[in-house]
């Protein structure tokens, strides 16, 4: 299976996003600290940068991203909003947003290894799209794993969840309360530029 293995800090700097967006609090790059970047970017470069940003944040490669775009076009409403809502609904992103993993990369790996169930059925496809009412839970066989033990008990870490998701403290279970809306996605993305890029 294809994976995006680019260095986090370096790529974040190139795309102009904070590593915190990726779930990394302390990553930064020392390379070229006062680097001279070209001030003015072409329209195409700006559009390309926004597309690369979304692909990098969510860990999606070009072929899959393009199929998300085609789905977004076919869905009623704003294409840019639809596109972001589709990638936000990915199971690996939901696992990350619910606080079951520290980063989306970790969430993707945990899903791949079959640690989660959706509505009681094991799902090991990171790109699985959740729906309103879906219950995402750590599989019974994985609960004793150290990766999940830190999420329950007295000192369980509390995570700030987006409004469309719900998870009770000290449980390894979360619910998709409703479909996400554009305002629920707190990422520095100008999605209209991606639509303009693909519309050419």
PDB file of C-alpha atoms in Angstrom:
ATOM      1  CA  UNK A   1       0.000   0.000   0.000  1.00  0.00           C
ATOM      2  CA  UNK A   2       1.322   3.449  -0.934  1.00  0.00           C
ATOM      3  CA  UNK A   3       2.299   5.692   1.964  1.00  0.00           C
ATOM      4  CA  UNK A   4       3.407   9.296   2.227  1.00  0.00           C
ATOM      5  CA  UNK A   5       6.750   9.171   4.048  1.00  0.00           C
ATOM      6  CA  UNK A   6       7.870  12.789   3.631  1.00  0.00           C
ATOM      7  CA  UNK A   7       9.679  14.415   6.597  1.00  0.00           C
ATOM      8  CA  UNK A   8       7.049  16.234   8.653  1.00  0.00           C
ATOM      9  CA  UNK A   9       8.901  19.385   9.759  1.00  0.00           C
ATOM     10  CA  UNK A  10      10.513  20.073   6.398  1.00  0.00           C
ATOM     11  CA  UNK A  11       7.247  19.588   4.495  1.00  0.00           C
ATOM     12  CA  UNK A  12       5.290  21.754   6.967  1.00  0.00           C
ATOM     13  CA  UNK A  13       7.780  24.565   6.455  1.00  0.00           C
ATOM     14  CA  UNK A  14       7.525  24.279   2.666  1.00  0.00           C
ATOM     15  CA  UNK A  15       3.718  24.322   2.731  1.00  0.00           C
ATOM     16  CA  UNK A  16       3.534  27.076   5.344  1.00  0.00           C
ATOM     17  CA  UNK A  17       1.608  25.120   7.989  1.00  0.00           C
ATOM     18  CA  UNK A  18       2.318  24.534  11.670  1.00  0.00           C
ATOM     19  CA  UNK A  19       3.440  20.999  12.661  1.00  0.00           C
ATOM     20  CA  UNK A  20       0.717  21.252  15.361  1.00  0.00           C
ATOM     21  CA  UNK A  21      -1.858  20.809  12.562  1.00  0.00           C
ATOM     22  CA  UNK A  22      -0.312  17.384  11.981  1.00  0.00           C
ATOM     23  CA  UNK A  23      -0.417  16.549  15.706  1.00  0.00           C
ATOM     24  CA  UNK A  24       3.291  17.243  16.311  1.00  0.00           C
ATOM     25  CA  UNK A  25       3.852  19.810  19.041  1.00  0.00           C
ATOM     26  CA  UNK A  26       7.638  19.965  19.077  1.00  0.00           C
ATOM     27  CA  UNK A  27       8.755  19.325  15.524  1.00  0.00           C
ATOM     28  CA  UNK A  28      10.613  22.027  13.664  1.00  0.00           C
ATOM     29  CA  UNK A  29      13.345  22.139  11.098  1.00  0.00           C
ATOM     30  CA  UNK A  30      16.687  23.884  11.558  1.00  0.00           C
ATOM     31  CA  UNK A  31      17.423  23.780   7.860  1.00  0.00           C
ATOM     32  CA  UNK A  32      17.824  27.130   6.135  1.00  0.00           C
ATOM     33  CA  UNK A  33      16.422  29.124   9.111  1.00  0.00           C
ATOM     34  CA  UNK A  34      16.429  32.540   7.440  1.00  0.00           C
ATOM     35  CA  UNK A  35      15.953  31.122   3.968  1.00  0.00           C
ATOM     36  CA  UNK A  36      15.233  33.506   1.145  1.00  0.00           C
ATOM     37  CA  UNK A  37      11.927  32.395  -0.292  1.00  0.00           C
ATOM     38  CA  UNK A  38      10.506  33.923  -3.436  1.00  0.00           C
ATOM     39  CA  UNK A  39       8.051  36.524  -2.210  1.00  0.00           C
ATOM     40  CA  UNK A  40       5.582  36.409  -5.091  1.00  0.00           C
ATOM     41  CA  UNK A  41       4.004  33.110  -6.043  1.00  0.00           C
ATOM     42  CA  UNK A  42       2.173  32.549  -9.307  1.00  0.00           C
ATOM     43  CA  UNK A  43      -1.545  31.790  -9.250  1.00  0.00           C
ATOM     44  CA  UNK A  44      -0.800  28.190 -10.249  1.00  0.00           C
ATOM     45  CA  UNK A  45       1.795  27.839  -7.458  1.00  0.00           C
ATOM     46  CA  UNK A  46      -0.732  29.079  -4.868  1.00  0.00           C
ATOM     47  CA  UNK A  47      -3.374  26.624  -6.101  1.00  0.00           C
ATOM     48  CA  UNK A  48      -0.870  23.763  -6.160  1.00  0.00           C
ATOM     49  CA  UNK A  49       0.303  24.633  -2.647  1.00  0.00           C
ATOM     50  CA  UNK A  50      -3.261  24.381  -1.258  1.00  0.00           C
ATOM     51  CA  UNK A  51      -3.774  20.996  -2.907  1.00  0.00           C
ATOM     52  CA  UNK A  52      -0.425  19.678  -1.588  1.00  0.00           C
ATOM     53  CA  UNK A  53      -1.353  20.995   1.864  1.00  0.00           C
ATOM     54  CA  UNK A  54      -4.608  18.994   2.060  1.00  0.00           C
ATOM     55  CA  UNK A  55      -2.954  15.860   0.634  1.00  0.00           C
ATOM     56  CA  UNK A  56      -0.117  16.132   3.153  1.00  0.00           C
ATOM     57  CA  UNK A  57      -2.294  16.881   6.221  1.00  0.00           C
ATOM     58  CA  UNK A  58      -4.593  13.918   5.544  1.00  0.00           C
ATOM     59  CA  UNK A  59      -1.887  11.612   4.126  1.00  0.00           C
ATOM     60  CA  UNK A  60      -3.588  11.116   0.754  1.00  0.00           C
ATOM     61  CA  UNK A  61      -1.864  10.450  -2.562  1.00  0.00           C
ATOM     62  CA  UNK A  62      -2.835  12.039  -5.896  1.00  0.00           C
ATOM     63  CA  UNK A  63      -4.996   9.287  -7.419  1.00  0.00           C
ATOM     64  CA  UNK A  64      -7.193   8.979  -4.335  1.00  0.00           C
ATOM     65  CA  UNK A  65      -7.357  12.752  -3.877  1.00  0.00           C
ATOM     66  CA  UNK A  66      -8.565  13.188  -7.451  1.00  0.00           C
ATOM     67  CA  UNK A  67     -11.327  10.631  -6.889  1.00  0.00           C
ATOM     68  CA  UNK A  68     -12.407  12.609  -3.788  1.00  0.00           C
ATOM     69  CA  UNK A  69     -12.548  15.728  -5.984  1.00  0.00           C
ATOM     70  CA  UNK A  70     -14.756  13.954  -8.543  1.00  0.00           C
ATOM     71  CA  UNK A  71     -17.092  12.806  -5.742  1.00  0.00           C
ATOM     72  CA  UNK A  72     -17.192  16.372  -4.395  1.00  0.00           C
ATOM     73  CA  UNK A  73     -18.173  17.727  -7.834  1.00  0.00           C
ATOM     74  CA  UNK A  74     -20.994  15.185  -8.109  1.00  0.00           C
ATOM     75  CA  UNK A  75     -22.354  16.092  -4.643  1.00  0.00           C
ATOM     76  CA  UNK A  76     -24.795  19.031  -4.342  1.00  0.00           C
ATOM     77  CA  UNK A  77     -23.334  22.135  -2.655  1.00  0.00           C
ATOM     78  CA  UNK A  78     -19.961  23.855  -2.839  1.00  0.00           C
ATOM     79  CA  UNK A  79     -17.314  21.599  -4.367  1.00  0.00           C
ATOM     80  CA  UNK A  80     -14.535  22.917  -2.096  1.00  0.00           C
ATOM     81  CA  UNK A  81     -16.594  22.345   1.067  1.00  0.00           C
ATOM     82  CA  UNK A  82     -17.648  18.883  -0.139  1.00  0.00           C
ATOM     83  CA  UNK A  83     -14.017  17.953  -0.793  1.00  0.00           C
ATOM     84  CA  UNK A  84     -12.855  18.888   2.716  1.00  0.00           C
ATOM     85  CA  UNK A  85     -15.868  17.184   4.309  1.00  0.00           C
ATOM     86  CA  UNK A  86     -15.059  13.959   2.416  1.00  0.00           C
ATOM     87  CA  UNK A  87     -11.433  13.827   3.591  1.00  0.00           C
ATOM     88  CA  UNK A  88     -12.490  14.790   7.127  1.00  0.00           C
ATOM     89  CA  UNK A  89     -14.827  11.752   7.209  1.00  0.00           C
ATOM     90  CA  UNK A  90     -11.964   9.290   6.635  1.00  0.00           C
ATOM     91  CA  UNK A  91     -11.721   6.725   9.432  1.00  0.00           C
ATOM     92  CA  UNK A  92      -8.037   7.467  10.126  1.00  0.00           C
ATOM     93  CA  UNK A  93      -8.885  11.155  10.569  1.00  0.00           C
ATOM     94  CA  UNK A  94     -11.859  10.340  12.845  1.00  0.00           C
ATOM     95  CA  UNK A  95      -9.632   8.083  14.994  1.00  0.00           C
ATOM     96  CA  UNK A  96      -7.147  10.992  15.275  1.00  0.00           C
ATOM     97  CA  UNK A  97      -9.874  13.574  15.990  1.00  0.00           C
ATOM     98  CA  UNK A  98     -11.353  11.364  18.730  1.00  0.00           C
ATOM     99  CA  UNK A  99      -7.968  11.288  20.459  1.00  0.00           C
ATOM    100  CA  UNK A 100      -7.271   7.577  19.941  1.00  0.00           C
ATOM    101  CA  UNK A 101      -3.983   8.490  18.198  1.00  0.00           C
ATOM    102  CA  UNK A 102      -1.524  11.366  18.588  1.00  0.00           C
ATOM    103  CA  UNK A 103      -1.134  11.978  14.837  1.00  0.00           C
ATOM    104  CA  UNK A 104      -2.981  11.054  11.650  1.00  0.00           C
ATOM    105  CA  UNK A 105      -0.030   8.873  10.624  1.00  0.00           C
ATOM    106  CA  UNK A 106      -0.341   6.891  13.850  1.00  0.00           C
ATOM    107  CA  UNK A 107      -4.122   6.677  13.374  1.00  0.00           C
ATOM    108  CA  UNK A 108      -3.654   5.326   9.853  1.00  0.00           C
ATOM    109  CA  UNK A 109      -1.302   2.630  11.142  1.00  0.00           C
ATOM    110  CA  UNK A 110      -3.644   1.648  13.998  1.00  0.00           C
ATOM    111  CA  UNK A 111      -6.579   1.332  11.563  1.00  0.00           C
ATOM    112  CA  UNK A 112      -4.428  -0.701   9.138  1.00  0.00           C
ATOM    113  CA  UNK A 113      -3.579  -3.116  11.939  1.00  0.00           C
ATOM    114  CA  UNK A 114      -7.256  -3.746  12.665  1.00  0.00           C
ATOM    115  CA  UNK A 115      -7.486  -2.053  16.071  1.00  0.00           C
ATOM    116  CA  UNK A 116     -10.897  -0.425  15.403  1.00  0.00           C
ATOM    117  CA  UNK A 117     -14.477  -1.431  14.772  1.00  0.00           C
ATOM    118  CA  UNK A 118     -17.240   0.631  13.184  1.00  0.00           C
ATOM    119  CA  UNK A 119     -20.710  -0.344  14.407  1.00  0.00           C
ATOM    120  CA  UNK A 120     -19.227  -3.542  15.850  1.00  0.00           C
ATOM    121  CA  UNK A 121     -17.484  -4.655  12.633  1.00  0.00           C
ATOM    122  CA  UNK A 122     -13.699  -4.578  12.310  1.00  0.00           C
ATOM    123  CA  UNK A 123     -12.552  -2.065   9.674  1.00  0.00           C
ATOM    124  CA  UNK A 124      -8.912  -1.879   8.589  1.00  0.00           C
ATOM    125  CA  UNK A 125      -9.301   0.601   5.720  1.00  0.00           C
ATOM    126  CA  UNK A 126      -8.024   4.113   6.662  1.00  0.00           C
ATOM    127  CA  UNK A 127     -10.021   5.714   3.822  1.00  0.00           C
ATOM    128  CA  UNK A 128     -13.345   4.224   5.042  1.00  0.00           C
ATOM    129  CA  UNK A 129     -15.874   7.094   5.147  1.00  0.00           C
ATOM    130  CA  UNK A 130     -17.901   7.354   8.359  1.00  0.00           C
ATOM    131  CA  UNK A 131     -21.545   8.402   8.410  1.00  0.00           C
ATOM    132  CA  UNK A 132     -23.738  10.126  10.998  1.00  0.00           C
ATOM    133  CA  UNK A 133     -24.620   7.655  13.757  1.00  0.00           C
ATOM    134  CA  UNK A 134     -21.539   5.454  13.255  1.00  0.00           C
ATOM    135  CA  UNK A 135     -19.932   4.173  16.464  1.00  0.00           C
ATOM    136  CA  UNK A 136     -16.122   3.936  16.298  1.00  0.00           C
ATOM    137  CA  UNK A 137     -14.604   1.758  18.991  1.00  0.00           C
ATOM    138  CA  UNK A 138     -11.272   0.189  19.902  1.00  0.00           C
ATOM    139  CA  UNK A 139     -11.569  -3.540  19.165  1.00  0.00           C
ATOM    140  CA  UNK A 140     -11.963  -5.748  22.248  1.00  0.00           C
ATOM    141  CA  UNK A 141      -8.734  -7.611  21.436  1.00  0.00           C
ATOM    142  CA  UNK A 142      -6.725  -4.360  21.325  1.00  0.00           C
ATOM    143  CA  UNK A 143      -7.880  -2.770  24.598  1.00  0.00           C
ATOM    144  CA  UNK A 144      -5.007  -4.119  26.674  1.00  0.00           C
ATOM    145  CA  UNK A 145      -2.460  -2.543  24.297  1.00  0.00           C
ATOM    146  CA  UNK A 146      -0.303   0.220  25.832  1.00  0.00           C
ATOM    147  CA  UNK A 147      -1.372   2.521  22.979  1.00  0.00           C
ATOM    148  CA  UNK A 148      -4.903   2.590  24.440  1.00  0.00           C
ATOM    149  CA  UNK A 149      -4.307   2.093  28.167  1.00  0.00           C
ATOM    150  CA  UNK A 150      -3.264   5.752  28.502  1.00  0.00           C
ATOM    151  CA  UNK A 151      -6.744   6.788  27.323  1.00  0.00           C
ATOM    152  CA  UNK A 152      -8.621   5.289  30.283  1.00  0.00           C
ATOM    153  CA  UNK A 153      -8.332   5.461  34.062  1.00  0.00           C
ATOM    154  CA  UNK A 154      -7.760   8.283  36.549  1.00  0.00           C
ATOM    155  CA  UNK A 155      -5.205  10.154  34.471  1.00  0.00           C
ATOM    156  CA  UNK A 156      -6.892   9.736  31.107  1.00  0.00           C
ATOM    157  CA  UNK A 157      -6.079  12.574  28.762  1.00  0.00           C
ATOM    158  CA  UNK A 158      -9.060  14.678  27.683  1.00  0.00           C
ATOM    159  CA  UNK A 159      -9.144  15.756  24.054  1.00  0.00           C
ATOM    160  CA  UNK A 160     -10.973  18.693  22.540  1.00  0.00           C
ATOM    161  CA  UNK A 161     -13.304  17.082  20.035  1.00  0.00           C
ATOM    162  CA  UNK A 162     -14.906  18.796  17.041  1.00  0.00           C
ATOM    163  CA  UNK A 163     -18.669  19.363  17.449  1.00  0.00           C
ATOM    164  CA  UNK A 164     -19.607  16.560  15.035  1.00  0.00           C
ATOM    165  CA  UNK A 165     -17.920  13.880  17.162  1.00  0.00           C
ATOM    166  CA  UNK A 166     -18.594  12.647  20.693  1.00  0.00           C
ATOM    167  CA  UNK A 167     -16.539  10.534  23.076  1.00  0.00           C
ATOM    168  CA  UNK A 168     -17.051   9.959  26.771  1.00  0.00           C
ATOM    169  CA  UNK A 169     -14.036  10.229  29.045  1.00  0.00           C
ATOM    170  CA  UNK A 170     -12.542   6.902  30.121  1.00  0.00           C
ATOM    171  CA  UNK A 171     -14.133   5.006  27.242  1.00  0.00           C
ATOM    172  CA  UNK A 172     -12.587   3.684  24.052  1.00  0.00           C
ATOM    173  CA  UNK A 173     -15.716   4.431  22.084  1.00  0.00           C
ATOM    174  CA  UNK A 174     -16.840   7.459  20.099  1.00  0.00           C
ATOM    175  CA  UNK A 175     -19.866   8.408  18.024  1.00  0.00           C
ATOM    176  CA  UNK A 176     -20.233  10.391  14.813  1.00  0.00           C
ATOM    177  CA  UNK A 177     -23.038  12.680  15.992  1.00  0.00           C
ATOM    178  CA  UNK A 178     -23.570  14.279  12.584  1.00  0.00           C
ATOM    179  CA  UNK A 179     -21.761  14.875   9.327  1.00  0.00           C
ATOM    180  CA  UNK A 180     -19.006  17.506   9.580  1.00  0.00           C
ATOM    181  CA  UNK A 181     -19.643  20.974   8.159  1.00  0.00           C
ATOM    182  CA  UNK A 182     -17.011  23.277   6.652  1.00  0.00           C
ATOM    183  CA  UNK A 183     -16.905  25.413   9.825  1.00  0.00           C
ATOM    184  CA  UNK A 184     -15.965  22.300  11.851  1.00  0.00           C
ATOM    185  CA  UNK A 185     -12.709  21.933   9.909  1.00  0.00           C
ATOM    186  CA  UNK A 186     -10.202  24.198  11.624  1.00  0.00           C
ATOM    187  CA  UNK A 187      -7.408  23.946   9.057  1.00  0.00           C
ATOM    188  CA  UNK A 188      -5.712  26.849   7.246  1.00  0.00           C
ATOM    189  CA  UNK A 189      -6.952  25.821   3.792  1.00  0.00           C
ATOM    190  CA  UNK A 190      -8.345  27.910   0.949  1.00  0.00           C
ATOM    191  CA  UNK A 191     -10.242  25.150  -0.785  1.00  0.00           C
ATOM    192  CA  UNK A 192     -11.522  27.371  -3.606  1.00  0.00           C
ATOM    193  CA  UNK A 193      -7.952  27.419  -4.983  1.00  0.00           C
ATOM    194  CA  UNK A 194      -7.993  23.605  -5.288  1.00  0.00           C
ATOM    195  CA  UNK A 195     -11.304  23.772  -7.189  1.00  0.00           C
ATOM    196  CA  UNK A 196      -9.827  26.420  -9.508  1.00  0.00           C
ATOM    197  CA  UNK A 197      -6.788  24.193 -10.114  1.00  0.00           C
ATOM    198  CA  UNK A 198      -8.869  21.153 -11.083  1.00  0.00           C
ATOM    199  CA  UNK A 199     -11.329  23.251 -13.104  1.00  0.00           C
ATOM    200  CA  UNK A 200      -8.692  24.304 -15.625  1.00  0.00           C
TER     201      UNK A 200
END
